[in-house]
PDB file of N, CA and C in Angstrom:
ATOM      1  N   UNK I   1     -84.552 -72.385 -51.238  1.00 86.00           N
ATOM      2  CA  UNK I   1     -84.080 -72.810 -49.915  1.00 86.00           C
ATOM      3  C   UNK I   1     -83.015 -73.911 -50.045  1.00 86.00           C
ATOM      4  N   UNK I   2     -83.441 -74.846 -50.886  1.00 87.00           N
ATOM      5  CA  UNK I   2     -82.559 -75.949 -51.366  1.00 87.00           C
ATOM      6  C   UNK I   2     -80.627 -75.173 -51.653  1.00 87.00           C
ATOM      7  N   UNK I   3     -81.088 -74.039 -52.464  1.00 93.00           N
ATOM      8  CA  UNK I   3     -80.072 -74.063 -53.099  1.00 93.00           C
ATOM      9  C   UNK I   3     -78.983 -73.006 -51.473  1.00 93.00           C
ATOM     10  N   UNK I   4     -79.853 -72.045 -51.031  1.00 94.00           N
ATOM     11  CA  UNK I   4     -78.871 -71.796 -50.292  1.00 94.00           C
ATOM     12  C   UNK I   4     -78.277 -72.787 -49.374  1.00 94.00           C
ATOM     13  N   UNK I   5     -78.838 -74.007 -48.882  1.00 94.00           N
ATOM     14  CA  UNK I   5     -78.591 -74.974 -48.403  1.00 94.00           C
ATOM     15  C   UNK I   5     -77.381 -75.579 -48.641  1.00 94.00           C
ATOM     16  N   UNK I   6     -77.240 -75.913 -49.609  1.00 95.00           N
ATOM     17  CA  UNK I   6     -76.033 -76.081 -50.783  1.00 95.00           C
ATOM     18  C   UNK I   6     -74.990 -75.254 -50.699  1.00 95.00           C
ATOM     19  N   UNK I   7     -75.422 -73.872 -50.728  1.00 95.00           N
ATOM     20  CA  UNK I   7     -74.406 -72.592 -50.594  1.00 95.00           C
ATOM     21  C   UNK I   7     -73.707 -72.725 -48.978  1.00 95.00           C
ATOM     22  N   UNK I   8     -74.341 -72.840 -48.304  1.00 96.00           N
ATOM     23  CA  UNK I   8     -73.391 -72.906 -46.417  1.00 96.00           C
ATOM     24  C   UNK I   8     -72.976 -74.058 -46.466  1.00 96.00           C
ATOM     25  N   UNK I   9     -73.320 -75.099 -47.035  1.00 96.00           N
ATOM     26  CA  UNK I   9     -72.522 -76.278 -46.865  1.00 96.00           C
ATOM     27  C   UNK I   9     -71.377 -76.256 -47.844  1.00 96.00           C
ATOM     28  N   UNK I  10     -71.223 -75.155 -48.941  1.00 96.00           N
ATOM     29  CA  UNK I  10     -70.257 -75.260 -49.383  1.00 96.00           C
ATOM     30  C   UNK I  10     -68.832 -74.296 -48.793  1.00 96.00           C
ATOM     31  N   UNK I  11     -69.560 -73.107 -48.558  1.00 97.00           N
ATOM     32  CA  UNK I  11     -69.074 -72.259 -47.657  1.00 97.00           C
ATOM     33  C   UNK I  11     -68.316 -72.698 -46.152  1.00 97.00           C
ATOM     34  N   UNK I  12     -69.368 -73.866 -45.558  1.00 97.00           N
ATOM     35  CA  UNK I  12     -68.827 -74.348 -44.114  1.00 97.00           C
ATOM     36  C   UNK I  12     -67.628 -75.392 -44.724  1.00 97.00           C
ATOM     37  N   UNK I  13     -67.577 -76.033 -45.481  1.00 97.00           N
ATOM     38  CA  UNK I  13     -66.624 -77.155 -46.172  1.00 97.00           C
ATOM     39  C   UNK I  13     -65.162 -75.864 -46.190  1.00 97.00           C
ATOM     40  N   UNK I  14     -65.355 -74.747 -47.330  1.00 97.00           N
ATOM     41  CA  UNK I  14     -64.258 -74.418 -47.572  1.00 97.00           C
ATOM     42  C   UNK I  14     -63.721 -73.382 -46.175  1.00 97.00           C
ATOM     43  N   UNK I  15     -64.740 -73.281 -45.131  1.00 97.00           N
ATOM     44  CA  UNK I  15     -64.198 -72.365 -43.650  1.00 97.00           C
ATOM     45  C   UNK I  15     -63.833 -73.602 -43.064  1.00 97.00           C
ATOM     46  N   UNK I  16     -63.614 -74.816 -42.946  1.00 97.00           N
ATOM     47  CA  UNK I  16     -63.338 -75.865 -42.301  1.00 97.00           C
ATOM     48  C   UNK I  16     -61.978 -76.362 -43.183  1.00 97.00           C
ATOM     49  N   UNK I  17     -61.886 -76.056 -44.131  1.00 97.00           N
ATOM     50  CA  UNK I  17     -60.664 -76.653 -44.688  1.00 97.00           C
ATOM     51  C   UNK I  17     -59.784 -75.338 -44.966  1.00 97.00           C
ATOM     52  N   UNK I  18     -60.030 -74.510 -44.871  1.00 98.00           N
ATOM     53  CA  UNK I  18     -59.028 -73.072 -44.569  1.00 98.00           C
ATOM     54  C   UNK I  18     -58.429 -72.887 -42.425  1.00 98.00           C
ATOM     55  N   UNK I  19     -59.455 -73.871 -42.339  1.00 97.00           N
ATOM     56  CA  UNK I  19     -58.409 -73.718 -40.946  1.00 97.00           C
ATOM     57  C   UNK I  19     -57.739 -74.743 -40.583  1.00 97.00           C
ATOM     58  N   UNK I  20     -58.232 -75.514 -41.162  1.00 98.00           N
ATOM     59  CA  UNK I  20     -56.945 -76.908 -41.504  1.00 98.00           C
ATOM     60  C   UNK I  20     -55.928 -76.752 -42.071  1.00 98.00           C
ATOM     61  N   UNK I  21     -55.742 -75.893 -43.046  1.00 97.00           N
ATOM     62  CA  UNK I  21     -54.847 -75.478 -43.603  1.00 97.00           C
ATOM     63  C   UNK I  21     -53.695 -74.159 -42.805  1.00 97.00           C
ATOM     64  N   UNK I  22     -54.603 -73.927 -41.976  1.00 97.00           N
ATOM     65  CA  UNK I  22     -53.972 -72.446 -41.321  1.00 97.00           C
ATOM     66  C   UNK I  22     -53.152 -73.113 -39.900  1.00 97.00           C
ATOM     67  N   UNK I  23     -53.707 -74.138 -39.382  1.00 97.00           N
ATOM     68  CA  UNK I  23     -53.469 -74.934 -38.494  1.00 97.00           C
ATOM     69  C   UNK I  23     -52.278 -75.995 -39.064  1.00 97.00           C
ATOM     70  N   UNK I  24     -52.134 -76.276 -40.106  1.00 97.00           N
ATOM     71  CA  UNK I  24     -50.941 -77.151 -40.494  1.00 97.00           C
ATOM     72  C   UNK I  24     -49.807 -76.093 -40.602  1.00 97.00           C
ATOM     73  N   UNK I  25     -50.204 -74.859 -41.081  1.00 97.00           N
ATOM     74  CA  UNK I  25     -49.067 -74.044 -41.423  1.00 97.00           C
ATOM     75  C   UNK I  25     -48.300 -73.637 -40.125  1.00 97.00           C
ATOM     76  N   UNK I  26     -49.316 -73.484 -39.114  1.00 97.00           N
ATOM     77  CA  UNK I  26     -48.966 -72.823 -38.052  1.00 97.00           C
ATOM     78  C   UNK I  26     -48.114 -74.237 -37.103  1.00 97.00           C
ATOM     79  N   UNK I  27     -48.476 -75.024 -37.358  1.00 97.00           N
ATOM     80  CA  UNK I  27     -47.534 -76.276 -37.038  1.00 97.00           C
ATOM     81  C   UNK I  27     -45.836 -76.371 -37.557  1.00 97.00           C
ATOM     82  N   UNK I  28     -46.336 -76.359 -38.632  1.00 97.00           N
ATOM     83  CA  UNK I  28     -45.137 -76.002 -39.529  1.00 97.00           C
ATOM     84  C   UNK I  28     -44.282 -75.026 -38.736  1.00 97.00           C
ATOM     85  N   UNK I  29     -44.535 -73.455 -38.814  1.00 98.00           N
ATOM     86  CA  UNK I  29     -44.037 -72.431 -38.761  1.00 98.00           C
ATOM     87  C   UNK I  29     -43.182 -73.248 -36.825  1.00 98.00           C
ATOM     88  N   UNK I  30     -44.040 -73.355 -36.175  1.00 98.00           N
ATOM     89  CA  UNK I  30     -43.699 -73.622 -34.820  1.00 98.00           C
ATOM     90  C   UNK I  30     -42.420 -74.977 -34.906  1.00 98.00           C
ATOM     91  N   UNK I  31     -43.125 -75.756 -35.870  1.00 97.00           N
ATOM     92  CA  UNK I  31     -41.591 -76.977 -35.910  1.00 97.00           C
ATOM     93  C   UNK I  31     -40.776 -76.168 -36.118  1.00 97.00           C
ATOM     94  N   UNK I  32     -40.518 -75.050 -37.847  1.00 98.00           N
ATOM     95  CA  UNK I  32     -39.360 -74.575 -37.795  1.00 98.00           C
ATOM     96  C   UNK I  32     -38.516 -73.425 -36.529  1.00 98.00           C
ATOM     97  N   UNK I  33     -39.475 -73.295 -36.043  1.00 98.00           N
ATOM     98  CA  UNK I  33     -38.780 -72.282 -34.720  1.00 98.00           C
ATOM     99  C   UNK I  33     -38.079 -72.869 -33.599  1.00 98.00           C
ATOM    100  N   UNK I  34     -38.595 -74.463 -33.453  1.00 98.00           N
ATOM    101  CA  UNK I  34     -38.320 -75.022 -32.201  1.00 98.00           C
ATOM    102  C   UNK I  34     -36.692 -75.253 -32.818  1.00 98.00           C
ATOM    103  N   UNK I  35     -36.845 -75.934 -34.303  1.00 98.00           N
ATOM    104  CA  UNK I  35     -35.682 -76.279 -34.859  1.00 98.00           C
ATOM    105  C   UNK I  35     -34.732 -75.029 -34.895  1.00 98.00           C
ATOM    106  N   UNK I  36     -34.678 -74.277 -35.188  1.00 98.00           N
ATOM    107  CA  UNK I  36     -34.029 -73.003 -35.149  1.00 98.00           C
ATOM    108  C   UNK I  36     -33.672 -72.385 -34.027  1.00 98.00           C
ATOM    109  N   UNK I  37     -34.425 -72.751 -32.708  1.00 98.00           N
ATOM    110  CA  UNK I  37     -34.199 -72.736 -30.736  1.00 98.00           C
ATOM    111  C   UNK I  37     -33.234 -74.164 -30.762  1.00 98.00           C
ATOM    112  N   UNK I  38     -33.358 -75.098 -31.233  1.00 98.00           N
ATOM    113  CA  UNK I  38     -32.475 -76.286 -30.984  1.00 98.00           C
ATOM    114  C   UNK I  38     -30.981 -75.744 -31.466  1.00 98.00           C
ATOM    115  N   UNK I  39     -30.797 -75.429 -32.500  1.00 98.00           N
ATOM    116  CA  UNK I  39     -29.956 -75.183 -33.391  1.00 98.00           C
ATOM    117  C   UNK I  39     -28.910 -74.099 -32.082  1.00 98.00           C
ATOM    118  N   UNK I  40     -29.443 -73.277 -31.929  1.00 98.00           N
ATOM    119  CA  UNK I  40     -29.257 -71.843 -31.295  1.00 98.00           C
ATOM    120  C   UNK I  40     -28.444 -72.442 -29.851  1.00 98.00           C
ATOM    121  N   UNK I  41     -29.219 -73.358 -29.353  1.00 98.00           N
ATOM    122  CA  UNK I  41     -28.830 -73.893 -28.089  1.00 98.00           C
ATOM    123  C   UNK I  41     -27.244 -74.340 -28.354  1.00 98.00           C
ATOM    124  N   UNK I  42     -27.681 -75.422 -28.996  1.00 98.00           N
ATOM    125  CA  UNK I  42     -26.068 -76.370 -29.354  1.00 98.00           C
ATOM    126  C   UNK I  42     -25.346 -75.341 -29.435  1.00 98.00           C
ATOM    127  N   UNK I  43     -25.557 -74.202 -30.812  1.00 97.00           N
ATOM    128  CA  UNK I  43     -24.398 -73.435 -31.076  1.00 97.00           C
ATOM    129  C   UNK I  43     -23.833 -72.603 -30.062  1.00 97.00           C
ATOM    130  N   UNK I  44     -24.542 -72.015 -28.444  1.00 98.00           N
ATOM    131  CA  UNK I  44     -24.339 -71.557 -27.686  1.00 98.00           C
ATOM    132  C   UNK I  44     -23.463 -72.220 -26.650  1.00 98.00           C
ATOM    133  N   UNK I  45     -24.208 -73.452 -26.263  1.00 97.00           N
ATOM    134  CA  UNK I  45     -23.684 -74.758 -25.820  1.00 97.00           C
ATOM    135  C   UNK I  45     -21.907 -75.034 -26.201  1.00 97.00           C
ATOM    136  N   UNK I  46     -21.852 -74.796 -27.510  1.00 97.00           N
ATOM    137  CA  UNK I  46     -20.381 -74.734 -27.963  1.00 97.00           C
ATOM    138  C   UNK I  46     -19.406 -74.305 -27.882  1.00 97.00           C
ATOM    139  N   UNK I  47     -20.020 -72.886 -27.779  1.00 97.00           N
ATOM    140  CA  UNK I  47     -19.354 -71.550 -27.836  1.00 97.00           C
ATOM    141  C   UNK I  47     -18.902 -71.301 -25.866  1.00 97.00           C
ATOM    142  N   UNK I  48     -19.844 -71.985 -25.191  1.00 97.00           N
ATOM    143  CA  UNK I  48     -19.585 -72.089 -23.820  1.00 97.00           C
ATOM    144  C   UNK I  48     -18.480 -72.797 -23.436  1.00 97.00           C
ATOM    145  N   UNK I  49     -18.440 -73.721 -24.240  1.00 97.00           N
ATOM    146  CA  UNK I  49     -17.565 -75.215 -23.929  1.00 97.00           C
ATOM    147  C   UNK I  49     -15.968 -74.534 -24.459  1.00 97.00           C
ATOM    148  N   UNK I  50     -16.152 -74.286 -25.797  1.00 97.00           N
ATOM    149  CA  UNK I  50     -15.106 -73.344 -26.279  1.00 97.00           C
ATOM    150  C   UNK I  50     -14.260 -72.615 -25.376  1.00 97.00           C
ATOM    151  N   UNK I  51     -15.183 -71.331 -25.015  1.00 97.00           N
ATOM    152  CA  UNK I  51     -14.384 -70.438 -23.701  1.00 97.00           C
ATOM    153  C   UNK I  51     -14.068 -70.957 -22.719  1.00 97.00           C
ATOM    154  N   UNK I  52     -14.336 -72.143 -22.068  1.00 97.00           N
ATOM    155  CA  UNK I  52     -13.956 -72.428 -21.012  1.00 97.00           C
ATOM    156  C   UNK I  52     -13.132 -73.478 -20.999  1.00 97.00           C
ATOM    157  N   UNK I  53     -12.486 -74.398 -22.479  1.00 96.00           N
ATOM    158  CA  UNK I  53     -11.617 -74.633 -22.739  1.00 96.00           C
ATOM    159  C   UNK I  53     -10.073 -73.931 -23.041  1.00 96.00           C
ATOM    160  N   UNK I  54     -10.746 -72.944 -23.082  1.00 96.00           N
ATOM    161  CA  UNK I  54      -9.450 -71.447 -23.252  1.00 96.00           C
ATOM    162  C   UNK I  54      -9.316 -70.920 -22.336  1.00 96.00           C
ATOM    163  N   UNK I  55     -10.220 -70.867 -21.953  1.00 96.00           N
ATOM    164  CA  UNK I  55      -9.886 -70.308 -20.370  1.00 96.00           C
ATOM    165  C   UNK I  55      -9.042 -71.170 -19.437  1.00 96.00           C
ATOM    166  N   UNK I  56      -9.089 -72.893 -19.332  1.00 94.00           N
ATOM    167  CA  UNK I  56      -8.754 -73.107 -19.029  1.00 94.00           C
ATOM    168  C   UNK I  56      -7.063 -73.757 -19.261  1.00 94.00           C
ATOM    169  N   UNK I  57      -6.948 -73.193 -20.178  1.00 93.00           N
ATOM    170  CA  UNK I  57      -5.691 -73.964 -21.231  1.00 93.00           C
ATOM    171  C   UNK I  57      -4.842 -72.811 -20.745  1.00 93.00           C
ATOM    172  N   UNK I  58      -5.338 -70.745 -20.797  1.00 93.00           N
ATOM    173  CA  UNK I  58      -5.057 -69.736 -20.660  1.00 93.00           C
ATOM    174  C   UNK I  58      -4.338 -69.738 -18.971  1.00 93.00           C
ATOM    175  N   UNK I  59      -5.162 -70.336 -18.209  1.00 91.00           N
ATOM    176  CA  UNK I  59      -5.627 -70.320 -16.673  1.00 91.00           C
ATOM    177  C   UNK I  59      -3.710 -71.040 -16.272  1.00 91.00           C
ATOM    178  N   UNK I  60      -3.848 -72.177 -17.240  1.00 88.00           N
ATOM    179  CA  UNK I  60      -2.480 -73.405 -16.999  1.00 88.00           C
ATOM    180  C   UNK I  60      -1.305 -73.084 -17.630  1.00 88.00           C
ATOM    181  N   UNK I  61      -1.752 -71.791 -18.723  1.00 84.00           N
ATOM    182  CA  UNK I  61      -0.333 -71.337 -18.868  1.00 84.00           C
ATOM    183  C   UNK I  61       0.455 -70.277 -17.841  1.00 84.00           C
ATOM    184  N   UNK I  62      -0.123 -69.734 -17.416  1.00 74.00           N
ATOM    185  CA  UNK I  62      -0.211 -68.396 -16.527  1.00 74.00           C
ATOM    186  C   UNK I  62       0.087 -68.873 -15.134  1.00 74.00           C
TER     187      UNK I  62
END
């Protein structure tokens, strides 16, 4: 009895530190996405600012 005792507490230790681990990753994974949505924005953001600097440069030659 002792020993299975031993056995779930070793078992509950390593199911408690496999979702700590699954939970940091998944942190991880979500920072890099937000960073990669940030990224995406600006570069869109740019590309907006861009055209409508041409457009308007286009607009004043015309």
């Amino acid at each position: 009895l002792e020993n299975l005792k031993e056995v779930l507490a070793t078992k509950e230790s390593q199911y408690e530190r496999a979702i700590a681990e699954a939970h940091s990753k998944a942190d991880w994974d979500i920072m890099q996405l937000r960073h990669m949505l940030d990224k995406a924005d600006i570069n869109y953001a740019n590309k907006v600012e861009e055209m409508s600097e041409r457009f308007e440069k286009e607009k004043g030659n015309s």
